[in-house]
PDB file of C-alpha atoms in Angstrom:
ATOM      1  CA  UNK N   1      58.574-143.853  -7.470  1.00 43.00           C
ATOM      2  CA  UNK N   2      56.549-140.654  -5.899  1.00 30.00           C
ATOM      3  CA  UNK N   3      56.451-138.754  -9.307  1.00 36.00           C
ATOM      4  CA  UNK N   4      55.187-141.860 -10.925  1.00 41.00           C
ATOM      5  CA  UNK N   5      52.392-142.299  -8.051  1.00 35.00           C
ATOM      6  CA  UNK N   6      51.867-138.639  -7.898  1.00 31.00           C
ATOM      7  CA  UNK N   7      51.443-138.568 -11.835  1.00 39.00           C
ATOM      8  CA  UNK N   8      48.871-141.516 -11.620  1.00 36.00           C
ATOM      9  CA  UNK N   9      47.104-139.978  -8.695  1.00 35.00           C
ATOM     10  CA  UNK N  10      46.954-136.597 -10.461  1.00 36.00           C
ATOM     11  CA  UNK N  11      45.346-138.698 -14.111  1.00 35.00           C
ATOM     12  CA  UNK N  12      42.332-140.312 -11.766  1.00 36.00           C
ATOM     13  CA  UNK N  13      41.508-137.230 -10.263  1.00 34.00           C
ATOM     14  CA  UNK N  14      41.424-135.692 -13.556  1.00 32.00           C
ATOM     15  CA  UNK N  15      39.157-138.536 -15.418  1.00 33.00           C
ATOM     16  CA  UNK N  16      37.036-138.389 -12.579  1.00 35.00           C
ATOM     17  CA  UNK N  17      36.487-134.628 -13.158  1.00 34.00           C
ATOM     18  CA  UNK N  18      36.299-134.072 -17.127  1.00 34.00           C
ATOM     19  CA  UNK N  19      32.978-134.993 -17.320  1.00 40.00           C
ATOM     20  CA  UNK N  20      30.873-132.437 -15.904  1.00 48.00           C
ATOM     21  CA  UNK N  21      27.509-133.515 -14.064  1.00 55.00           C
ATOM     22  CA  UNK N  22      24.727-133.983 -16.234  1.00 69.00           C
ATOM     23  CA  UNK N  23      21.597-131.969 -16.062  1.00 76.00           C
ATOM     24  CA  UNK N  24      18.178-133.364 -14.672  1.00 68.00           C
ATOM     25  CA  UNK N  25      15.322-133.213 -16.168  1.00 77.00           C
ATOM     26  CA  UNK N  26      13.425-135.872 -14.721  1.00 91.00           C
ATOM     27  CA  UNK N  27      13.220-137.653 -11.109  1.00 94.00           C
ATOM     28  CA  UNK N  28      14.801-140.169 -12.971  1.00 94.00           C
ATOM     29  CA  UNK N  29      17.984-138.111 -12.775  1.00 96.00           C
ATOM     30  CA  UNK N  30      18.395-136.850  -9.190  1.00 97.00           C
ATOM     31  CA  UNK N  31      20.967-138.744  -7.251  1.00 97.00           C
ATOM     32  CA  UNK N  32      20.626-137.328  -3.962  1.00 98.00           C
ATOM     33  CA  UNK N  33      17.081-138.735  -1.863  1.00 98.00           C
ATOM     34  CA  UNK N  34      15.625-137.977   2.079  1.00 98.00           C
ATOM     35  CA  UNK N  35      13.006-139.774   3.599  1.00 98.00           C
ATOM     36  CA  UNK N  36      11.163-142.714   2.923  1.00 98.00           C
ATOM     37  CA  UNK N  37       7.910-143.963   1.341  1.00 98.00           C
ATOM     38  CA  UNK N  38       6.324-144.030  -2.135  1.00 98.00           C
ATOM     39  CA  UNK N  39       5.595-141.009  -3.077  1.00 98.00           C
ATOM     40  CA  UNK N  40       8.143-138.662  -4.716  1.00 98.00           C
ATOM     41  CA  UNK N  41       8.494-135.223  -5.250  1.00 98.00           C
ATOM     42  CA  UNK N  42      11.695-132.650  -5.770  1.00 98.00           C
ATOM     43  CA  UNK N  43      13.529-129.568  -4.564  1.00 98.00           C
ATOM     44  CA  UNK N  44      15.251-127.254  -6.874  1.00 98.00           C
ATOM     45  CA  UNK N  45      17.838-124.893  -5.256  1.00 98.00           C
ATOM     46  CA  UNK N  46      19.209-122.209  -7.449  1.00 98.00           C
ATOM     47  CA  UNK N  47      21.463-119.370  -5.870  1.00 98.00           C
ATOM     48  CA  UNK N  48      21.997-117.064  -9.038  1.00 98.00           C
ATOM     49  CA  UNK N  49      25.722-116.255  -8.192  1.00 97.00           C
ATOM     50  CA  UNK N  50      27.393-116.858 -11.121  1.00 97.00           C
ATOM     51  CA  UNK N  51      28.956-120.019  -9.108  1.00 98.00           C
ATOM     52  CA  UNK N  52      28.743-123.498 -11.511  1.00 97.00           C
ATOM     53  CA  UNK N  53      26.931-125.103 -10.778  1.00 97.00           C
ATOM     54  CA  UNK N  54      24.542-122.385  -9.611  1.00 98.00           C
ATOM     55  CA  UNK N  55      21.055-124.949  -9.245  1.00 98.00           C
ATOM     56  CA  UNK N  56      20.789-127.846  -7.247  1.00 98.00           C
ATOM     57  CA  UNK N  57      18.371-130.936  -7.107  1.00 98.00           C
ATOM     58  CA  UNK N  58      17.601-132.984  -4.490  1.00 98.00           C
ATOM     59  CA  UNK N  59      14.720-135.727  -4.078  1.00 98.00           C
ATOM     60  CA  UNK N  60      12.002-136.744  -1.294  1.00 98.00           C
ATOM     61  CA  UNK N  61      10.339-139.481  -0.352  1.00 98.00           C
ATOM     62  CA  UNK N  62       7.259-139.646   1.696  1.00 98.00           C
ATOM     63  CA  UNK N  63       3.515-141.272   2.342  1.00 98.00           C
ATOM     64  CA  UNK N  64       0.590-139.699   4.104  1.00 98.00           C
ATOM     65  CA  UNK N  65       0.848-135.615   4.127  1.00 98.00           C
ATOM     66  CA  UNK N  66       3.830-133.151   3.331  1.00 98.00           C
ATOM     67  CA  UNK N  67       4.642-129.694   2.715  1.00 98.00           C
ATOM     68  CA  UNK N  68       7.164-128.048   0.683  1.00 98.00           C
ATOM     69  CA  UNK N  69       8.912-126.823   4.165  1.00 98.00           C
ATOM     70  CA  UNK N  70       8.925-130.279   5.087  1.00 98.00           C
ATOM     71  CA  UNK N  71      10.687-131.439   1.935  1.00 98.00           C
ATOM     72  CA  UNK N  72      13.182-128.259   1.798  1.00 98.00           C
ATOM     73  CA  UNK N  73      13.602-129.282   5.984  1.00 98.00           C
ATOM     74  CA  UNK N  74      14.285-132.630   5.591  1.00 98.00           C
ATOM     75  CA  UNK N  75      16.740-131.676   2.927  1.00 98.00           C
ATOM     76  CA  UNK N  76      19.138-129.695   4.326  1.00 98.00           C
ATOM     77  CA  UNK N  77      19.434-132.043   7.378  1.00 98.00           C
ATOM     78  CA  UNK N  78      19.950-134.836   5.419  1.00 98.00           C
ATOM     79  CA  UNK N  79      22.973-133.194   3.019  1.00 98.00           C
ATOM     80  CA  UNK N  80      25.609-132.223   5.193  1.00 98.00           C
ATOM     81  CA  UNK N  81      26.898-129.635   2.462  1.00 98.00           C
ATOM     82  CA  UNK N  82      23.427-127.520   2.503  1.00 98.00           C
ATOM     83  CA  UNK N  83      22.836-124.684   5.176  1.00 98.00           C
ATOM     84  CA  UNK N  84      19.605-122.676   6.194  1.00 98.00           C
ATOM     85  CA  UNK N  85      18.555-119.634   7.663  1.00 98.00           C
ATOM     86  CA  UNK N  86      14.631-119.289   8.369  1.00 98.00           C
ATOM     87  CA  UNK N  87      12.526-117.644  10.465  1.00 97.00           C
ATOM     88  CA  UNK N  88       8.919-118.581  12.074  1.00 94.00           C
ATOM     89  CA  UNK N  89       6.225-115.910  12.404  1.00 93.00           C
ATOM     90  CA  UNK N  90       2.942-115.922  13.831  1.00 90.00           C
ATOM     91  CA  UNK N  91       1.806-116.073   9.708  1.00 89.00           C
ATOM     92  CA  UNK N  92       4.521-118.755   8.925  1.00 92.00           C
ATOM     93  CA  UNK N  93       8.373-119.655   7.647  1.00 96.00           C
ATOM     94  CA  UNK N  94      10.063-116.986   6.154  1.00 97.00           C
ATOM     95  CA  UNK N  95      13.646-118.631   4.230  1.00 98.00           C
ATOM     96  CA  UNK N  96      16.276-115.498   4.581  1.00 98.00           C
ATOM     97  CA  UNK N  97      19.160-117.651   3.519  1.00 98.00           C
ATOM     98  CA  UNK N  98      20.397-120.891   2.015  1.00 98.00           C
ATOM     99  CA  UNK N  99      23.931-121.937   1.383  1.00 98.00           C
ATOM    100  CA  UNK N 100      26.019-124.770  -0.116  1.00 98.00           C
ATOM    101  CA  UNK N 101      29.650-126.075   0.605  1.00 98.00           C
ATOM    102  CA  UNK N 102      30.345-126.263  -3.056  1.00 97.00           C
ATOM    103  CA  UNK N 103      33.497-127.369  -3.334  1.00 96.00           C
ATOM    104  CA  UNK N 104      33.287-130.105  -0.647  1.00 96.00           C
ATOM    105  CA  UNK N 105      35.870-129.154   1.663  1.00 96.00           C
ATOM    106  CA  UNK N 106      33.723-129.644   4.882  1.00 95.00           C
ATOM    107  CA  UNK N 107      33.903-126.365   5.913  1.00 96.00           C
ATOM    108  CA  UNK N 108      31.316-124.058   5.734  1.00 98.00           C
ATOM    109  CA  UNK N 109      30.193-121.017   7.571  1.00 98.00           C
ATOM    110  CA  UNK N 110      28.892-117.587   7.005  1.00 98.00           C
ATOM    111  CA  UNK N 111      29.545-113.819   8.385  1.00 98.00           C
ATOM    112  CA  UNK N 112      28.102-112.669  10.386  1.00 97.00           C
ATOM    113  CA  UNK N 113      27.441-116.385  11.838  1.00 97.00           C
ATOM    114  CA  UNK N 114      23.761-116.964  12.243  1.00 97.00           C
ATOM    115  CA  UNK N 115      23.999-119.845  14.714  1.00 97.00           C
ATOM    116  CA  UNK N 116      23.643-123.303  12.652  1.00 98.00           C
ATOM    117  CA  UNK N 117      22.680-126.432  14.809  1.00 98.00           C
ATOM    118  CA  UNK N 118      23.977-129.664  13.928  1.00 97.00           C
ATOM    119  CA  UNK N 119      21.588-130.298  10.988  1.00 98.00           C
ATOM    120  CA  UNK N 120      23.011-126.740   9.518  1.00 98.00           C
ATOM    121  CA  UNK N 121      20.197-125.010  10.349  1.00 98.00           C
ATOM    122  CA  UNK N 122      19.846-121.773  11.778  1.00 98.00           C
ATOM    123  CA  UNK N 123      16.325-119.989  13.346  1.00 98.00           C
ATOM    124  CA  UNK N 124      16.023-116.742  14.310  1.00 97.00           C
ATOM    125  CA  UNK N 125      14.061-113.550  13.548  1.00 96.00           C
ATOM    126  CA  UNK N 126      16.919-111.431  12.434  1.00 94.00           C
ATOM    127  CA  UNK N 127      17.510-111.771   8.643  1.00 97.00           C
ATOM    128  CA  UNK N 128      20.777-109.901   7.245  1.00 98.00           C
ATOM    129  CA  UNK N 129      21.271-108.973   3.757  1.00 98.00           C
ATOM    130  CA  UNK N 130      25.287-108.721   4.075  1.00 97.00           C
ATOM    131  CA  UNK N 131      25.258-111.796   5.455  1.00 98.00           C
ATOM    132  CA  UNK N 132      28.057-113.475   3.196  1.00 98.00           C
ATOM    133  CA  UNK N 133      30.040-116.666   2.788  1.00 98.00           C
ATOM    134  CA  UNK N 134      33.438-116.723   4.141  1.00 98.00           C
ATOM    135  CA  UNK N 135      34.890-118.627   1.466  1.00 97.00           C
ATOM    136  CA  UNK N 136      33.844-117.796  -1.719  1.00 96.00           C
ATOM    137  CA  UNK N 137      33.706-120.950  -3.280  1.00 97.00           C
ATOM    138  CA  UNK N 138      30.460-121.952  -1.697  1.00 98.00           C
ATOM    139  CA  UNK N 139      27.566-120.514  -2.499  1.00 98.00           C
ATOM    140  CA  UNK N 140      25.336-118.439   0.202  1.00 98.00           C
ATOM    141  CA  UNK N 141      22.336-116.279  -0.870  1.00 98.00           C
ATOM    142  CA  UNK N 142      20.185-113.925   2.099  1.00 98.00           C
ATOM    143  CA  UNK N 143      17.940-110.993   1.418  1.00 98.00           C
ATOM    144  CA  UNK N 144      15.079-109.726   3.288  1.00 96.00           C
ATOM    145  CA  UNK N 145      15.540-106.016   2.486  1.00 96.00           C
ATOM    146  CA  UNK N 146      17.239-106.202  -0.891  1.00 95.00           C
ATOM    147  CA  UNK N 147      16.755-109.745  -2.276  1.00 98.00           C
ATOM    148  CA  UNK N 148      14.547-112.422  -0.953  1.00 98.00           C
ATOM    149  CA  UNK N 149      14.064-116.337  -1.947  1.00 98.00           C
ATOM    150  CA  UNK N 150      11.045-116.602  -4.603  1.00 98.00           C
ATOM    151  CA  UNK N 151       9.724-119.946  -4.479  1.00 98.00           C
ATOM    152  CA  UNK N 152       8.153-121.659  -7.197  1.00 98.00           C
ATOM    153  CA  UNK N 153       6.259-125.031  -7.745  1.00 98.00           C
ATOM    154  CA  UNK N 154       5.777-127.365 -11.049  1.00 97.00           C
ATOM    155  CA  UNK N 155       4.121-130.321 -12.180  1.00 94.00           C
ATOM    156  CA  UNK N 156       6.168-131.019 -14.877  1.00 94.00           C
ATOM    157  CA  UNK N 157       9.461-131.484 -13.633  1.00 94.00           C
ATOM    158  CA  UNK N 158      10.458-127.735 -14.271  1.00 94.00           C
ATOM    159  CA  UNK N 159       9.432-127.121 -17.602  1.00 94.00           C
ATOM    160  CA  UNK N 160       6.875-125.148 -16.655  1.00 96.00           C
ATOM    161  CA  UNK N 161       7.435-123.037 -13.323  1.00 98.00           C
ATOM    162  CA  UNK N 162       4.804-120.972 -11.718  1.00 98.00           C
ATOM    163  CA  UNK N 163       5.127-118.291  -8.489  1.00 98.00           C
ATOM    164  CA  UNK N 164       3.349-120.049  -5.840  1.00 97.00           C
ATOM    165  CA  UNK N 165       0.458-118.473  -4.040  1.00 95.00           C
ATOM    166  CA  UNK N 166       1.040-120.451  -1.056  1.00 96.00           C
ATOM    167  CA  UNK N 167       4.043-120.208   1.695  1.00 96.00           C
ATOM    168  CA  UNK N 168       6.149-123.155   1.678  1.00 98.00           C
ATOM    169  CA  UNK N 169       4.175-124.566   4.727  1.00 97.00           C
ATOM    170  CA  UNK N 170       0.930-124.671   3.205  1.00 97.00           C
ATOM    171  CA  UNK N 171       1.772-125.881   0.138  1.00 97.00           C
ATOM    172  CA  UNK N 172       0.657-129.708   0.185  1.00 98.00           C
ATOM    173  CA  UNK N 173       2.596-131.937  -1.906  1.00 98.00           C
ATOM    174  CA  UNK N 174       1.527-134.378  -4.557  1.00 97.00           C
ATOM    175  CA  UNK N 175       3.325-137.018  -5.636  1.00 97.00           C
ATOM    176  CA  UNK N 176       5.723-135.922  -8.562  1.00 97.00           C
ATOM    177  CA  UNK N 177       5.608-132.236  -8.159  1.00 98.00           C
ATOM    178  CA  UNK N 178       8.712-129.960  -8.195  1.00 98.00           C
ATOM    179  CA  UNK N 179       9.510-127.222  -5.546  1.00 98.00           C
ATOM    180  CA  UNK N 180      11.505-124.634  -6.507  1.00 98.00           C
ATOM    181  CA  UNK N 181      13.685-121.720  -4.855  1.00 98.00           C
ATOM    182  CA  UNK N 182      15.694-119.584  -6.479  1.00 98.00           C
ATOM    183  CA  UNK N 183      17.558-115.941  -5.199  1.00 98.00           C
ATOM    184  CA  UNK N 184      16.299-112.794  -6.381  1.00 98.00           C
ATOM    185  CA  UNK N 185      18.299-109.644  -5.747  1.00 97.00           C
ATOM    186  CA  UNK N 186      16.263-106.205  -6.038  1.00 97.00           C
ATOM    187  CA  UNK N 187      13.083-108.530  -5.986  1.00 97.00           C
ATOM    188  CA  UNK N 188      13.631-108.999  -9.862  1.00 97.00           C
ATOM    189  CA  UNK N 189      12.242-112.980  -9.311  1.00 97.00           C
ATOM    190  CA  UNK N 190      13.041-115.548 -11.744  1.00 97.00           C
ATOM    191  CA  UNK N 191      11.985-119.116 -12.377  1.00 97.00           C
ATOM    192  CA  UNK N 192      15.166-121.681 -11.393  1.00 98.00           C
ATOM    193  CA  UNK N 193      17.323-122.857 -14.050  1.00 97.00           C
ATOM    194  CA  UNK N 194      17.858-126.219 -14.924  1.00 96.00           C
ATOM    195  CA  UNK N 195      19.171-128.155 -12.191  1.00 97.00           C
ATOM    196  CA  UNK N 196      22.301-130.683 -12.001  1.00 97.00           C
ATOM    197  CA  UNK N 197      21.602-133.380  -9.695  1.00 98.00           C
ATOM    198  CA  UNK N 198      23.207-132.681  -6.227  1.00 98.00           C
ATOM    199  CA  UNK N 199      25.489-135.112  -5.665  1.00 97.00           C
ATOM    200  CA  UNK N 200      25.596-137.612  -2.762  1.00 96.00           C
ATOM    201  CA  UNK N 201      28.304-137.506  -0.282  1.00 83.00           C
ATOM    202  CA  UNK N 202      30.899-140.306  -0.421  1.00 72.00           C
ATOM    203  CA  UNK N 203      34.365-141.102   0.958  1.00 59.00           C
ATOM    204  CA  UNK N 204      35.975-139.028  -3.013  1.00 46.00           C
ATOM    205  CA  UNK N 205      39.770-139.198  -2.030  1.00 44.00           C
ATOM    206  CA  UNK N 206      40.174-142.490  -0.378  1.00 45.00           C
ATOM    207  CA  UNK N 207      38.769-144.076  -4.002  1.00 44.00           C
ATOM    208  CA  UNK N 208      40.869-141.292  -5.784  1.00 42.00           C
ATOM    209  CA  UNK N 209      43.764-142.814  -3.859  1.00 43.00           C
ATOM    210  CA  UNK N 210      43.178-146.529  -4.506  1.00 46.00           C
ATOM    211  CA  UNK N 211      42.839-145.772  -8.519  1.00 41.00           C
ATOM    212  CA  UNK N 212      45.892-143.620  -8.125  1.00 46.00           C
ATOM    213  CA  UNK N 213      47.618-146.604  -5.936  1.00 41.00           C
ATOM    214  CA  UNK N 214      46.597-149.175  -8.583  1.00 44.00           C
ATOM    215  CA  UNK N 215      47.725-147.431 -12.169  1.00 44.00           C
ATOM    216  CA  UNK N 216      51.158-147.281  -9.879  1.00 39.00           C
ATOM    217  CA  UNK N 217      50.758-150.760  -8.872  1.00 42.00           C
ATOM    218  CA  UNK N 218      50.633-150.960 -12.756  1.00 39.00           C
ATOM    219  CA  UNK N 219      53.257-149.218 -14.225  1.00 37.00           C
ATOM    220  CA  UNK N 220      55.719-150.637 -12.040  1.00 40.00           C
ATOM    221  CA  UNK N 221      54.598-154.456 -13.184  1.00 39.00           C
ATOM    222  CA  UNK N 222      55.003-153.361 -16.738  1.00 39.00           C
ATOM    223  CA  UNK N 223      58.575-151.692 -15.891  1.00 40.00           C
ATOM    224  CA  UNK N 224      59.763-155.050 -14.645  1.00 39.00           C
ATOM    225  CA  UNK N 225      58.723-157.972 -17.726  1.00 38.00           C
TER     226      UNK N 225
END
């Protein structure tokens, strides 16, 4: 009876990960939103690391006046799997690191350990370029010396990416524009790639369980007409 649960278990969890997320190429696509209002813009979050899936998307959702800070903010303290690292100078936010618990696990931290607060963010004026992940299947990018965080903006959802001239807190948003930040080691700076949506947390292995539970439930009728 467990190897027959156990195998039915083991064919949801499979079905449920064969097809790999689609990519977004419009609002239409991102799953994840913060805030509230009617207009809508996007952050793009791409660490380079050779870690699938390596860019992010995430959506916001505001009225009156925003920033790109206050959309990348508002981000990260709304997903409980993303992680910053900034600093504020007399001449604004600097971003030194962003991480990701990529494979879900709920834990997440980083060496040396920058101090996160509950909304996984951490502020402080000491940026460290061998600051690393401590497991390696999440993603965590820093540089300040060797590597920093370009950040881009678009009006066409990505396909065309320009450098911004503007920090993150000055630049205003506009409803359906596209922020994007993206790692570059040796300050070799590169537009983000194309995005999958980031996905929005929900309760995976309970429903993983109740599929597995019910192909059992299942099998076991069939075995007995």
């Amino acid at each position: 009876m467990k190897r027959d649960m156990l195998r039915w278990m083991g064919i949801a969890a499979l079905t449920a990960m064969v097809a790999g997320p689609a990519r977004a190429g419009t609002m239409g696509d991102v799953e994840f939103w913060v805030g509230s209002g009617t207009n809508q813009a996007a952050v793009v979050i791409d660490w380079a690391d050779g870690l699938a899936p390596e860019s992010l998307v995430w959506g916001y959702q505001w009225n009156g006046d925003a920033t790109g800070l206050d959309m990348l903010l508002a981000v990260i303290r709304a997903d409980s799997r993303l992680f910053g690292h900034l600093g504020q100078y007399a001449w604004g936010t600097a971003v030194f690191g962003l991480g990701y618990d990529r494979d879900g696990d709920g834990v997440f931290a980083v060496s040396p350990a920058p101090g996160f607060d509950a909304d996984g963010l951490a502020w402080s004026l000491s940026p460290d370029d061998s600051r690393v992940a401590t497991d390696t299947d999440d993603h965590w990018r820093e540089g300040w010396n060797s590597g920093f965080w370009a950040y881009y903006v678009s009006s066409d959802a990505g396909a065309t990416w320009t450098s911004s001239q503007v920090g993150a807190a000055d630049r205003v948003l506009t409803p359906g524009a596209w922020d994007g930040w993206r790692f570059a080691p040796g300050f070799n700076s590169e537009p983000p790639g194309t995005p999958v949506p980031a996905p929005v947390p929900e309760p995976a292995t309970p429903i993983l369980l109740g599929i597995g539970f019910a192909g059992w439930a299942w099998v076991r009728r069939r075995s007995r007409t």
